[in-house]
Structure formats: C-alpha cells, structure tokens
Coordinates of C-alpha atoms in Angstrom, one line a residue:
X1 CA -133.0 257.4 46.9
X2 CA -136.7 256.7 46.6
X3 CA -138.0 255.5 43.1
X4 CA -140.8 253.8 43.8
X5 CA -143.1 256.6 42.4
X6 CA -140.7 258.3 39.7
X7 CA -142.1 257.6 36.2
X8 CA -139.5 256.6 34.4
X9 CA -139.0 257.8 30.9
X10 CA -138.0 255.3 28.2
X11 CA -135.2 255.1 25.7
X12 CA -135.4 252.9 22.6
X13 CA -132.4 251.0 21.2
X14 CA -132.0 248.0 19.0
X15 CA -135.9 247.4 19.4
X16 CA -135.1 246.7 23.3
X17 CA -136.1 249.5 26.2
X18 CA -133.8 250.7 28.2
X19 CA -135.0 252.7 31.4
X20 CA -133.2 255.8 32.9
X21 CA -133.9 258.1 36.1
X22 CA -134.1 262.0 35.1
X23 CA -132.3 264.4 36.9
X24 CA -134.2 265.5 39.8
X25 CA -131.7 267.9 42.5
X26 CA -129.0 269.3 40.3
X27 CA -126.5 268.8 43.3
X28 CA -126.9 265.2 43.1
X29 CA -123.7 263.4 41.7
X30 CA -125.5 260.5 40.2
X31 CA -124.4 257.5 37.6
X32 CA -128.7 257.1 36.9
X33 CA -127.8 261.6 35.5
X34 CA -126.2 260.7 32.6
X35 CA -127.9 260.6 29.2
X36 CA -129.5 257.2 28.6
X37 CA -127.5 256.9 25.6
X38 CA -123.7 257.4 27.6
X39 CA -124.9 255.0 30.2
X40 CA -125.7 252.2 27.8
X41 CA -122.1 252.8 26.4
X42 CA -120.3 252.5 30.0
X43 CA -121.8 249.3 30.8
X44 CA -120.4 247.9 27.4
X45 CA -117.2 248.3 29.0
X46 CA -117.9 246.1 32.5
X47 CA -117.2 242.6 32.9
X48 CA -119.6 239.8 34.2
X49 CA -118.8 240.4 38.0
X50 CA -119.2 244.3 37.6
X51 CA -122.3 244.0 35.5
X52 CA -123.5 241.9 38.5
X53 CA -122.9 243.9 41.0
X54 CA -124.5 247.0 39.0
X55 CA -127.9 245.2 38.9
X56 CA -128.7 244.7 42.3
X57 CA -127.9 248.4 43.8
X58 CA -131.2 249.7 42.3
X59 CA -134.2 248.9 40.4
X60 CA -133.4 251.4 37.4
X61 CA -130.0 249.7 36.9
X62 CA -131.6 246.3 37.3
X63 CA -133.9 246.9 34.7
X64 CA -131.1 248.5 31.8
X65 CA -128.8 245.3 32.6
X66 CA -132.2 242.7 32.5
X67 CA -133.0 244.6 28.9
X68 CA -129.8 245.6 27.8
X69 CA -127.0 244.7 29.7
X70 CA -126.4 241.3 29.6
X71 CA -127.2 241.2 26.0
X72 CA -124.5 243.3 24.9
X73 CA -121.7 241.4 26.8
X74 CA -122.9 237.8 25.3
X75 CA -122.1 239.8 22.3
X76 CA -118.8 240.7 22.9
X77 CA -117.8 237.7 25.2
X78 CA -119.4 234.7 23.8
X79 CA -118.2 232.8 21.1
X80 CA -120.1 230.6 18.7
X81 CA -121.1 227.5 19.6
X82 CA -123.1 225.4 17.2
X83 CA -123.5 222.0 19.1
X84 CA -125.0 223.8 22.3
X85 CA -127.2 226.1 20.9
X86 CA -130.2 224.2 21.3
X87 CA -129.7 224.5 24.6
X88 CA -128.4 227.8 24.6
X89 CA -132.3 229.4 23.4
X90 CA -133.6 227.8 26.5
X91 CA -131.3 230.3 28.6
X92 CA -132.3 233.7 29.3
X93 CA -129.6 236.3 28.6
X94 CA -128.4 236.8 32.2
X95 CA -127.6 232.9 32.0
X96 CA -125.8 233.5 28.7
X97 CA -123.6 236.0 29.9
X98 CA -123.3 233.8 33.3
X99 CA -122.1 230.7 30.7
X100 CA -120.1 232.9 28.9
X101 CA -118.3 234.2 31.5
X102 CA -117.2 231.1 32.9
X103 CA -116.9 229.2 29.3
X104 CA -113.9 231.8 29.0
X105 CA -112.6 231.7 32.1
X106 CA -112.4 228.1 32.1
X107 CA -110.3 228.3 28.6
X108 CA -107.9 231.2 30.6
X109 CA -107.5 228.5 33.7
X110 CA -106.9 225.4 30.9
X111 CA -109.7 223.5 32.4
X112 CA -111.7 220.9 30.5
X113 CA -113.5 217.6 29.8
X114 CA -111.6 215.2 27.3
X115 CA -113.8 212.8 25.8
X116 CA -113.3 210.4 22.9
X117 CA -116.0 209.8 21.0
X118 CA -115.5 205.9 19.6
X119 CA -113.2 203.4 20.6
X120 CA -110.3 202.8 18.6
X121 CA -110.4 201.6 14.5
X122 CA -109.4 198.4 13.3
X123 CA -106.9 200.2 11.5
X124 CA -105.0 203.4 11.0
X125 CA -106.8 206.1 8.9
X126 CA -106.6 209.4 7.6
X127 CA -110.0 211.2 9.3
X128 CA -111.9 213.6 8.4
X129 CA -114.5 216.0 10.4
X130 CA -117.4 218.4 9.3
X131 CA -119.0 220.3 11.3
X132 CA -122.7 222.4 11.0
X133 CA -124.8 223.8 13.5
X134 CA -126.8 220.2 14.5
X135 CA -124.5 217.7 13.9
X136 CA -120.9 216.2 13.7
X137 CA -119.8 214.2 10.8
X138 CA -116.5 212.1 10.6
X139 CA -115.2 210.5 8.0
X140 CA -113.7 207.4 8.1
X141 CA -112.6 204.9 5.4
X142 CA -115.3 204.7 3.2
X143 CA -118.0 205.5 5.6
X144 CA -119.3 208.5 7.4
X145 CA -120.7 208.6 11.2
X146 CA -122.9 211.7 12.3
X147 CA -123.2 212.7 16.2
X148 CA -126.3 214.9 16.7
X149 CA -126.2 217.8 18.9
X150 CA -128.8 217.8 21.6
X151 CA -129.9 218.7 25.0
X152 CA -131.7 217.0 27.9
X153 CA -133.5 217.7 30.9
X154 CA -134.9 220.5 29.7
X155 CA -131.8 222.8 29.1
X156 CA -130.0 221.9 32.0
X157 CA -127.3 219.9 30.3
X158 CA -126.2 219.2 26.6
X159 CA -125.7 216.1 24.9
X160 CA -124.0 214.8 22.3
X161 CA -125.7 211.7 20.5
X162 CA -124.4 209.0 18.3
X163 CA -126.8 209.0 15.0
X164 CA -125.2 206.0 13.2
X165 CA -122.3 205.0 10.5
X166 CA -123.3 205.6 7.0
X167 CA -121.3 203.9 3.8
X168 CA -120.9 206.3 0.8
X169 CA -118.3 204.3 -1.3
X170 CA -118.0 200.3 -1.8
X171 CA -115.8 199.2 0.7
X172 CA -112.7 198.4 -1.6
X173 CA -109.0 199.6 -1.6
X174 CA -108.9 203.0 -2.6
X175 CA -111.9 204.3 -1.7
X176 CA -111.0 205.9 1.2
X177 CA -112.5 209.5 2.1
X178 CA -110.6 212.0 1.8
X179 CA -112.5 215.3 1.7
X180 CA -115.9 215.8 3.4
X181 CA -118.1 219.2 4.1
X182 CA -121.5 220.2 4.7
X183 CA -123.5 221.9 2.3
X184 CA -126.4 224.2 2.2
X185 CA -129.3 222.2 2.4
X186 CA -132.0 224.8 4.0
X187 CA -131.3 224.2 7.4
X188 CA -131.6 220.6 8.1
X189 CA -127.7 219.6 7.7
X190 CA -128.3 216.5 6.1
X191 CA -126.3 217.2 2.8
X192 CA -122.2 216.5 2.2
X193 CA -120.4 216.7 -0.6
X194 CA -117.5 213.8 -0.1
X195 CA -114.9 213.0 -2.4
X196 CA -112.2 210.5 -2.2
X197 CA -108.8 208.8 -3.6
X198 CA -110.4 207.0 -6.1
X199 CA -112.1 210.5 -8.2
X200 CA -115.1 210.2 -7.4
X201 CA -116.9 213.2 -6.2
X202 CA -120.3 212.9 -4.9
X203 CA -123.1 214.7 -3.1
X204 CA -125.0 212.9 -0.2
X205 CA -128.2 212.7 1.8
X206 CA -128.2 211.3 5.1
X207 CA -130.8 208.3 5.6
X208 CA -132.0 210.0 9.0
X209 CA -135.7 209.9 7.7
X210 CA -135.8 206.7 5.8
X211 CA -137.6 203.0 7.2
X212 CA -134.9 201.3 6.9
X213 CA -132.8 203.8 9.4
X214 CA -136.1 204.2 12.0
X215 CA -136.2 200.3 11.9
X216 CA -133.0 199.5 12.8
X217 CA -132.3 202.8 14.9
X218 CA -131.2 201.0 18.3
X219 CA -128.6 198.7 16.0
X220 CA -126.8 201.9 14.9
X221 CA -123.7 200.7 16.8
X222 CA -123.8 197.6 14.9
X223 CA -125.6 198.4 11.7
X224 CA -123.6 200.6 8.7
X225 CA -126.4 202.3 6.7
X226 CA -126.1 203.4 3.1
X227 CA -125.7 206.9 2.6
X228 CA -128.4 208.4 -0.5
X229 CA -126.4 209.7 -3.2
X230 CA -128.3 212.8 -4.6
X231 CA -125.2 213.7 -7.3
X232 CA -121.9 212.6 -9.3
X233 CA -119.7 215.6 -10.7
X234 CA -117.9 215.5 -13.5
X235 CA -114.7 215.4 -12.4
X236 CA -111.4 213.4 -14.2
X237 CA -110.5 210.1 -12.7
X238 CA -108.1 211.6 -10.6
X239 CA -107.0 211.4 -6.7
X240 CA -108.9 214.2 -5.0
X241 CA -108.1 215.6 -1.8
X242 CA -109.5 218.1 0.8
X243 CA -112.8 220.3 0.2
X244 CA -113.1 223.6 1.5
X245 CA -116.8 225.1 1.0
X246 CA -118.2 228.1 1.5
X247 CA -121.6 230.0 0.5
X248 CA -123.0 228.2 -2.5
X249 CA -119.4 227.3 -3.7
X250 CA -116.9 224.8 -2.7
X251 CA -113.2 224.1 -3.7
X252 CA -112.0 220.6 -4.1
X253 CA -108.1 219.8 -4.6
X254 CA -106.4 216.9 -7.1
X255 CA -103.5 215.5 -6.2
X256 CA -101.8 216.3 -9.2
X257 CA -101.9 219.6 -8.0
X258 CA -105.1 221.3 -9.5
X259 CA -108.1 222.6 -8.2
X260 CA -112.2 222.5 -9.0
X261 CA -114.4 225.0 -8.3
X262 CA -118.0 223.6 -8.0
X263 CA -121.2 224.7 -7.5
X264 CA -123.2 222.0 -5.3
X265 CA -126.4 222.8 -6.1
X266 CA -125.6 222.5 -9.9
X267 CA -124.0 219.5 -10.4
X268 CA -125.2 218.8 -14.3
X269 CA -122.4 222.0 -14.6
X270 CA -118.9 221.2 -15.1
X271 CA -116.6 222.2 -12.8
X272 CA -113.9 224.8 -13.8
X273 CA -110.7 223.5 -13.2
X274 CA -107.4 225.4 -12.5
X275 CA -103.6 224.4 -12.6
X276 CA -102.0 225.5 -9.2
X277 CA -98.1 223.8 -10.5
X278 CA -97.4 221.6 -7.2
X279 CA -98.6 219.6 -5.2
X280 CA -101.9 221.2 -2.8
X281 CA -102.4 220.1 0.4
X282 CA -105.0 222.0 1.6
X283 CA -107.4 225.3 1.2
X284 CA -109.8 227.9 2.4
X285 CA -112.4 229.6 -0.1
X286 CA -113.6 233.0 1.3
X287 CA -116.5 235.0 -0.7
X288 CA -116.6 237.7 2.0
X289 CA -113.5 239.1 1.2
X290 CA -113.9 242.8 -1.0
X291 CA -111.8 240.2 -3.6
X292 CA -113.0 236.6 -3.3
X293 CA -110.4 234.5 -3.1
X294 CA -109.0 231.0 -2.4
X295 CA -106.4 230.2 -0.4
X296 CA -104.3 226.9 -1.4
X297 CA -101.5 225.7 1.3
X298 CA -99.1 223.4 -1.5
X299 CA -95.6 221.8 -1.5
X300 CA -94.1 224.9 -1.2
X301 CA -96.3 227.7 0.8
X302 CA -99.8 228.8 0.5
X303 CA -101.2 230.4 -2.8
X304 CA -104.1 232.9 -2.7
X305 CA -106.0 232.7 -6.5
X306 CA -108.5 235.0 -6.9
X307 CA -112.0 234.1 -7.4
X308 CA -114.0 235.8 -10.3
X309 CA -117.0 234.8 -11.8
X310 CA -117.4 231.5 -10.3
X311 CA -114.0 230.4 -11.3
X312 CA -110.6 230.3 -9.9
X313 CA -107.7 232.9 -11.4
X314 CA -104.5 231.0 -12.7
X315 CA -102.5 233.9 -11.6
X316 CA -102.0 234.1 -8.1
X317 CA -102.4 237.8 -6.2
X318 CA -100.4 236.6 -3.8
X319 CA -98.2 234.5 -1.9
X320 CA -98.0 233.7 1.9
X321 CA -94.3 232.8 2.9
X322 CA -92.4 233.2 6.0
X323 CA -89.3 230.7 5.5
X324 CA -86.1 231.2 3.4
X325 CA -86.7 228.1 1.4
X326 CA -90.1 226.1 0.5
X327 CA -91.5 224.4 3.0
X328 CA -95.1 222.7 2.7
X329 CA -98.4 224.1 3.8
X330 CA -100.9 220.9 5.2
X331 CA -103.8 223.5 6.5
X332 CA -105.3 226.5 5.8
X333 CA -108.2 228.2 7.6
X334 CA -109.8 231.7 8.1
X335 CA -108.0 233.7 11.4
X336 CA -111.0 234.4 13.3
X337 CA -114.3 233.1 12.1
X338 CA -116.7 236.5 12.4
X339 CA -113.2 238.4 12.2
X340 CA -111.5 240.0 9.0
X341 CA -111.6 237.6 5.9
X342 CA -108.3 239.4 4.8
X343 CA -106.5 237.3 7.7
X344 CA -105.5 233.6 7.2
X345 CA -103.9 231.1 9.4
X346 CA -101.8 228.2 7.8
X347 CA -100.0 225.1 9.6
X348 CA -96.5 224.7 7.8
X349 CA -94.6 221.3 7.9
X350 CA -91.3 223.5 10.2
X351 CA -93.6 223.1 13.0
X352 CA -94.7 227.0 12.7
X353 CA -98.2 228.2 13.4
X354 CA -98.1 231.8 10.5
X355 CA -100.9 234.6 10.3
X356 CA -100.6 236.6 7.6
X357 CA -103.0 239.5 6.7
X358 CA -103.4 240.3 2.8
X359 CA -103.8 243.9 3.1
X360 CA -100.2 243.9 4.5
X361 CA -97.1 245.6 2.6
X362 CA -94.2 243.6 4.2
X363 CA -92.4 241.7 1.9
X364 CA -90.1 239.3 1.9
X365 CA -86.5 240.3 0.7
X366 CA -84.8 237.5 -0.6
X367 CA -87.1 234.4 -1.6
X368 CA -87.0 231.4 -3.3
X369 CA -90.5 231.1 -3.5
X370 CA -90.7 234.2 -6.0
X371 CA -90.6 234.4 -9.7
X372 CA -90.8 237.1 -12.9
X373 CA -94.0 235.7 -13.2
X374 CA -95.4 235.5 -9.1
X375 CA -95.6 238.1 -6.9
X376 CA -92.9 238.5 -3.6
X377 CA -94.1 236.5 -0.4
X378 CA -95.9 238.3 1.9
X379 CA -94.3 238.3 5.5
X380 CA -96.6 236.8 8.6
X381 CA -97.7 238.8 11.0
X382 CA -97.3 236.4 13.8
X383 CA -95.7 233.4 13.9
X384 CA -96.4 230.8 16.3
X385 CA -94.3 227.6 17.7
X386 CA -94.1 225.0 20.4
X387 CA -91.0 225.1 22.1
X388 CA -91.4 221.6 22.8
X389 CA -91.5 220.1 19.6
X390 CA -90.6 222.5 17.7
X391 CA -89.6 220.7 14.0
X392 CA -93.0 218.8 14.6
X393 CA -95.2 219.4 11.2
X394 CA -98.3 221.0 11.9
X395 CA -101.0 218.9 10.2
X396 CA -104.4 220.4 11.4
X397 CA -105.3 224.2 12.4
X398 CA -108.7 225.6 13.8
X399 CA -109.4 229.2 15.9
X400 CA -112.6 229.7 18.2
X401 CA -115.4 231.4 17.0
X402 CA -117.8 234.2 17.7
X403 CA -121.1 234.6 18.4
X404 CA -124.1 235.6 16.3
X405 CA -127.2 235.3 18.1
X406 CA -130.4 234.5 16.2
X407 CA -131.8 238.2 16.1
X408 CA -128.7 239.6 14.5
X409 CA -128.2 236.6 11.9
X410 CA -131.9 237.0 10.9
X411 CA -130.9 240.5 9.8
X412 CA -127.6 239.2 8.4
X413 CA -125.2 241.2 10.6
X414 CA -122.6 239.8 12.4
X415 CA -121.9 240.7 15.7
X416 CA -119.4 240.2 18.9
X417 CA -115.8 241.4 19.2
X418 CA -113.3 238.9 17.5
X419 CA -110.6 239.8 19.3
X420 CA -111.6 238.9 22.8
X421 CA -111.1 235.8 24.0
X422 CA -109.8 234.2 21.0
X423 CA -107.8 231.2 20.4
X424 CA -105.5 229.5 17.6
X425 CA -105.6 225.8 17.6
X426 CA -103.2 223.6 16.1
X427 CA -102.7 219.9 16.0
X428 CA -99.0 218.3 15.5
X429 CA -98.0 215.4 13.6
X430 CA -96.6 213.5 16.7
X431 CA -97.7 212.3 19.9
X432 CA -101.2 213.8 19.8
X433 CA -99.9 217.0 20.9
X434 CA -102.7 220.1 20.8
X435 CA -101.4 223.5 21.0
X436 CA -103.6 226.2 22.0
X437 CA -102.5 229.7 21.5
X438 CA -104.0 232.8 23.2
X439 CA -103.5 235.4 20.5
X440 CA -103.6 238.5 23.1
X441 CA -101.0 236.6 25.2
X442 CA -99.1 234.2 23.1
X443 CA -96.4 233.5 25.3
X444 CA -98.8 232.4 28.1
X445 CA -100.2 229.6 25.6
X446 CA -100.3 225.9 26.7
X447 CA -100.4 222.6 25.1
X448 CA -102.1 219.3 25.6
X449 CA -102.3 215.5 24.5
X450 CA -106.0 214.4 22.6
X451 CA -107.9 211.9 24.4
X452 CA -107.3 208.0 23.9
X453 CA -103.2 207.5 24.6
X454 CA -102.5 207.4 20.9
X455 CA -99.2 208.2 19.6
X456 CA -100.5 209.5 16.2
X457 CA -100.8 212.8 14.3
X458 CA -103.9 214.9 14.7
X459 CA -105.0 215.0 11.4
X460 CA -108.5 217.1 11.7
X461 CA -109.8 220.3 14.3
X462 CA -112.8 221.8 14.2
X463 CA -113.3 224.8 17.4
X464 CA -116.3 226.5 18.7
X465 CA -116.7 228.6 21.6
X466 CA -116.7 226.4 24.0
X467 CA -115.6 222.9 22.7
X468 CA -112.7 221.7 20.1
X469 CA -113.7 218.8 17.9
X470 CA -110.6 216.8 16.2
X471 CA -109.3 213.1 14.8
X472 CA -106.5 210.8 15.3
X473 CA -105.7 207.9 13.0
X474 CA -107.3 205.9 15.5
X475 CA -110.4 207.9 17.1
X476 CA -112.8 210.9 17.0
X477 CA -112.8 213.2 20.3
X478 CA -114.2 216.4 21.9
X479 CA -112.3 218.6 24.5
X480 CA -115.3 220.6 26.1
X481 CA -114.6 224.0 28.2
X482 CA -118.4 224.5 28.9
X483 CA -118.9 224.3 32.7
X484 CA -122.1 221.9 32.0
X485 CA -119.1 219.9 30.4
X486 CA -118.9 217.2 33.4
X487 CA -122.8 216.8 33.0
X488 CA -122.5 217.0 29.1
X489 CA -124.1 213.2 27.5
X490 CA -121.5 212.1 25.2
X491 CA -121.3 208.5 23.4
X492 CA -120.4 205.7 25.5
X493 CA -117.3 203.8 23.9
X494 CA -115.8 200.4 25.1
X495 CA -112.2 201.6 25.0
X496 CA -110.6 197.6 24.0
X497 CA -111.0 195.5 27.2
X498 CA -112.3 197.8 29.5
X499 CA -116.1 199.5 29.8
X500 CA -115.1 202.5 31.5
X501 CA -115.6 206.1 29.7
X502 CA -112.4 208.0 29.1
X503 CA -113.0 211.2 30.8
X504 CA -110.4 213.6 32.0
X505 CA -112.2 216.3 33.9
X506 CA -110.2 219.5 34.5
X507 CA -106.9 218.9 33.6
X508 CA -104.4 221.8 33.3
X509 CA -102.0 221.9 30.5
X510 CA -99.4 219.1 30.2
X511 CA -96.6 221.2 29.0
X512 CA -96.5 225.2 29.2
X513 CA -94.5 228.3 28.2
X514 CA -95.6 228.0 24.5
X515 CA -93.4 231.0 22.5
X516 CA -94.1 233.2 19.8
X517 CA -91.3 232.9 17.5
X518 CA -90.5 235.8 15.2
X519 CA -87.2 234.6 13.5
X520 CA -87.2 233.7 9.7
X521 CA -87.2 230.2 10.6

C-alpha cells in the first residue's frame, strides 16, 4: 500500500500521539482499519520480538510503536531499578523495552554477574543494607559505607562507586548497628535513621559535602569519616533492633519485645511505644493499605497492629500463621513492591518462604497461636521451600520490583503490571544459599550460593529489577541480571592474598527443582 501522501489523522492518549490510517476501500482486510483506540489495546498484548517486528512492516505502525508502543511494554515488563536509573533517562524507550526484555529473560535463563563488593571483615558481623534510589548503604559494626549509583561513558554502561566508610557510634563493645534505613530527605539520600544494641537511636547526615570528606576523597578506602548526627530520640536505654520505614513514619523494634513508632522529621516528639508480648524479630510498616498497618514477624509468627493516628494499636487485627505450633518469624517484607499492600511475605525459622493476603477468609482450625483475646491465624496463600535444605531458617526475604517511570511518579500514579515477571527472594541461614522463586512458576524456581565462598547466613536482601543486593557476616555483594552487567564498574576488592575481582559471569543455578510446599508444615 502507498502512504506516502495519506494525511494521517491523529489520536491523543496520555499526552502522546498516536497515528492511524483511515479506511480507504471497504474490501480491504486491514490491521491499520481498526479504531485507533482497539489498536493501541492489541499491541499492549505483544511481546518485544512481536512489537519488533510490527514496526518495521510500515511507516504508520512504526510511528504508534516509536510514540506509544514501546512505552507501554516498559510499563508492564520492566521492573524498578533504582541504581541504574541514571542511566536508564539516557535511553530512549525502544532501548528500554530492548533492556527490559532481555533483563527478564536473563532472570528466566538464571544468568548473572556475582560481584562482592568489599573483601572480607576482620570479624563476623550482623549486616545491615539500605537501599534509595542513588546510593547503597551497609551497615557494619559501628560504621556505615555508602556505594553511589552511577553511569559512565555516557549511558553506555552503569557503575557502581565506592563513596567511603562513615562511623556513627564510638567504636566500643555494644555499639554495633543493628537497624539502618533511609529517610526522606528531599531527594538527595543523604539521611538515615540508625539505631543500635546499645539504645541509642539517632538520625544522620552523610559528610558527602563537607572539607574534610573532599580533602581526603582518594583515602576513602583507608580513611573512616564521621557521620553528622542531625537527631537523638527519646527512646529507653534499651537493645533496639530492626527499622522498618515508610512515608514520613518509621517503626523501630526493642528487644524486649516492644515497638516505637517515630516520626523522623520530629524528633523533639516522643515516640509512642507499644507492647507486642514476645520477642520481635523483624517488621514491615505499610501506610498505603485502606487500614495502615504494621506488620511484626516475633518469637512466635508475625503480628499485624493497626496503625491509627500515628500510633501503633495494642490489639492486633490479625495474625499470620501457617504451622501447627509457634515457630519464629526473622523477616517481613511487602509481596510485590507496586503490588497490593494487603499481601505480605515473611521468612519463618522451618525453612518456609509464606504469603499471606489480609483480605483472606481462610483460617486456621486448630492453633496454638490463638487466644480469647487474639484473633485465629490466617492461613498462607502460598508457601514456599527449598527442597534442599529444607529445615534451613530463613533469615532475610526481598521480591523484585516494578517500574514507575518519572512521568507517572510526577503525577503520583503507579504503574506496570506486578505480576509479570516477579520474583521472591530469600536468603537461608546456612551456606550462603539464595533462593529465588518465580511466583507464576514456583516449581521451576532455582537456587544459588552469594559471592565470596562464605559459609555464613545471609542476613540482609535488598532486589530491584534487575540486580539483588544482600550481606554475609563477612561481605556486602551484588548479583546483577542487567545484560550491561559484565561491563557494569563495581568496586575493586583485594579478596585476602589475591588481587583478582570475584566475578562469576553467567552462571546457571547451582541446585534446581525448588518446590512449592502446601502441607501444614
């Protein structure tokens, strides 16, 4: 067909325009005859190879995929990826959907870059990780180190940079980190709030601005700089434990098993504290739910305590169980970041993976867990395991994120499709082992060892769309699915003796067949 001189009418959608052939011979079957508007909802259903191939049979449909096309399926494909989105502005869209694409087949075909990010510790410890969209913070000891998120060459590869250790507590016994998250701080991801074993919880500034930092910056290997303390809550003397932040709130655990609610931004007000009864391991606050609520994984399973007016319920509204007899909860984290808030995923100490959904009715039937004054458990709605190890405690859990490009976050809308290509990530107490679970396809799941050879739990995850952050006892690493991942400038580490990077560049899963298991346990 000849085009060249057809003026083509336009059609407006999501400020973008879209461009469509009329009908000209009504004998002609043609796809460029449909409405504008049906069109634009077929190609929503076409994958990156079809969408491809749609583009270059004509200039109309070249111009509705440029426009329109490949927008839509970085929408629904891509997940969020914080530490590449620098250079994912420099891409146009076709090159988005052409990353996406291959980011998620890359995760289907288990193939990856393993990286750690800093040789090994002096000693064991108990890590933590933070993550925001510009930088990587781990805690260690009594000091934090920051990786910035970059890219080089303009846009053609990403890069990963080591920004320095800072010190936030004296370097004494007992002042060890223990919980660590970014805070709102208008953008520039410079803020923490950081508590530790000793009580004390405080709110800092990183140095990255100050003389004594730009002076020094090319002995940040060797050189700890102190972290700026900006505020001390008032909190009792008492051993605190994780944080879990979200919006302008954040919830930080005691070891004697209660629970502050703080606002960061006001720390002259006292935080409201509330008794959970047993020991808490970890939690998740979610203020997007219709109900706020905070979800608290303890000694025996994980709590969910209502959040109203900037405090936290006593009274539980419900209870997350699964097992026949108590069994401890060591992490708790949102199902699908972008997804349901309703939907939480816990790590339990049987070795079980469990996602339960609150606005489920199934109950359990005879639990131990339940009391005149409690509600019943509620029953998961998947259960998860490694058939490998399957009575290994599950001490960290993350799931892969979604997209929300910087048009539609602007706007505050959320968009993408949460259940495609989405992963559950969880990180056992032995051996280093990484399970990886594909929620559409659980029993084609696969597991893997963390960088570095070290026989130790994985005690922190963080995922993204295209790269999974975590901690050892011994050492910080990255596993990177991006296909720039070979190309990818992280840290260079001297791993003891030697001076060669540990890099294991696509490696297929170590041991696979992971099952769903749907027994009581």
């Amino acid at each position: 067909m000849n085009n060249q001189n057809i003026n083509l009418p336009t059609l407006k959608r999501s400020g973008l325009t879209c461009y469509y052939m009329e009908t000209t011979h009504a004998n002609t079957a043609s796809l460029l005859h449909l409405p504008g508007e049906l069109l634009l909802c077929l190609l929503q259903y076409l994958d990156y190879d079809a969408l491809l191939a749609l583009s270059i049979t004509c200039r109309v449909m070249y111009q509705i995929i440029h426009e329109t096309g490949w927008k839509d399926f970085c929408r629904a494909t891509y997940r969020e990826t914080p530490s590449v989105a620098e250079r994912w502005s420099s891409l146009t869209w076709r090159q988005r959907a052409k990353e996406a694409h291959l980011t998620n087949e890359r995760w289907n075909a288990r193939m990856f870059v393993a990286k750690t990010l800093n040789s090994r510790w002096s000693q064991k410890h108990r890590p933590e990780i933070a993550l925001s969209r510009s930088r990587l913070a781990v805690a260690c000891g009594h000091a934090i180190t920051t990786y910035r998120f970059g890219c080089v060459e303009h846009g053609i590869k990403s890069s990963v940079t080591l920004e320095g250790t800072f010190t936030v507590f004296p370097p004494v016994v007992g002042n060890d980190i223990t919980g660590l998250s970014f805070i709102e701080d208008g953008g520039k991801d410079e803020s923490l709030l950081v508590s530790n074993c000793a009580g004390d919880l405080v709110r800092i500034r990183l140095p990255l601005n100050e003389p004594l930092y730009q002076l020094n910056i090319k002995d940040k290997r060797k050189q700890n700089f102190p972290a700026i303390k900006t505020a001390q809550y008032q909190i009792p003397r008492i051993p605190l434990g994780k944080i879990a932040a979200a919006g302008s709130e954040a919830l930080v655990l005691a070891s004697e098993g209660s629970a502050f609610l703080v606002n960061p931004a006001s720390p002259w007000k006292k935080p409201i504290c509330t008794t959970i009864g047993t020991t808490a391991w970890a939690a998740h606050l979610e203020l997007r739910s219709s109900t706020a609520y905070a979800a608290i994984g303890t000694s025996k399973n994980v709590v969910v305590h209502p959040v109203i007016h900037s405090s936290i319920s006593s009274s539980p509204i419900a209870i997350l169980g699964g097992t026949k007899k108590d069994v401890p909860v060591y992490c708790v984290a949102q199902y699908l970041p972008g997804g349901s808030p309703d939907i939480i995923a816990s790590g339990w100490y049987d070795g079980r993976a469990r996602v339960h959904d609150l606005r489920c009715s199934i109950r359990a039937k005879d639990a131990t867990s339940a009391s005149m004054n409690s509600p019943t458990p509620l029953e998961p709605v998947l259960t998860l395991a490694d058939p490998w190890h399957p009575f290994d405690p599950v001490y960290s859990i993350a799931s892969r994120a979604q997209i929300e490009d910087a048009t539609a976050r602007s706007k505050g809308s959320d968009q993408g499709m949460p259940h495609q290509g989405s992963f559950l990530i969880a990180g056992s107490a032995i051996h280093s082992a990484i399970s990886i679970w594909d929620v559409r396809q659980p029993s084609r799941s696969w597991s893997m060892f963390a960088p570095g050879k070290d026989w130790s739990p994985v005690y922190a995850l963080k995922a993204e769309g295209s790269r999974l952050w975590g901690a050892t006892q011994w050492r910080a690493f990255a596993i990177d699915f991006a296909p720039d991942a070979p190309l990818t400038d992280y840290p260079w580490n001297r791993e003891d003796t030697t001076s060669s990077e540990i890099t294991y560049p696509h490696v297929a899963a170590q041991r696979r067949n992971i099952v769903v298991d749907l027994d009581d346990s």
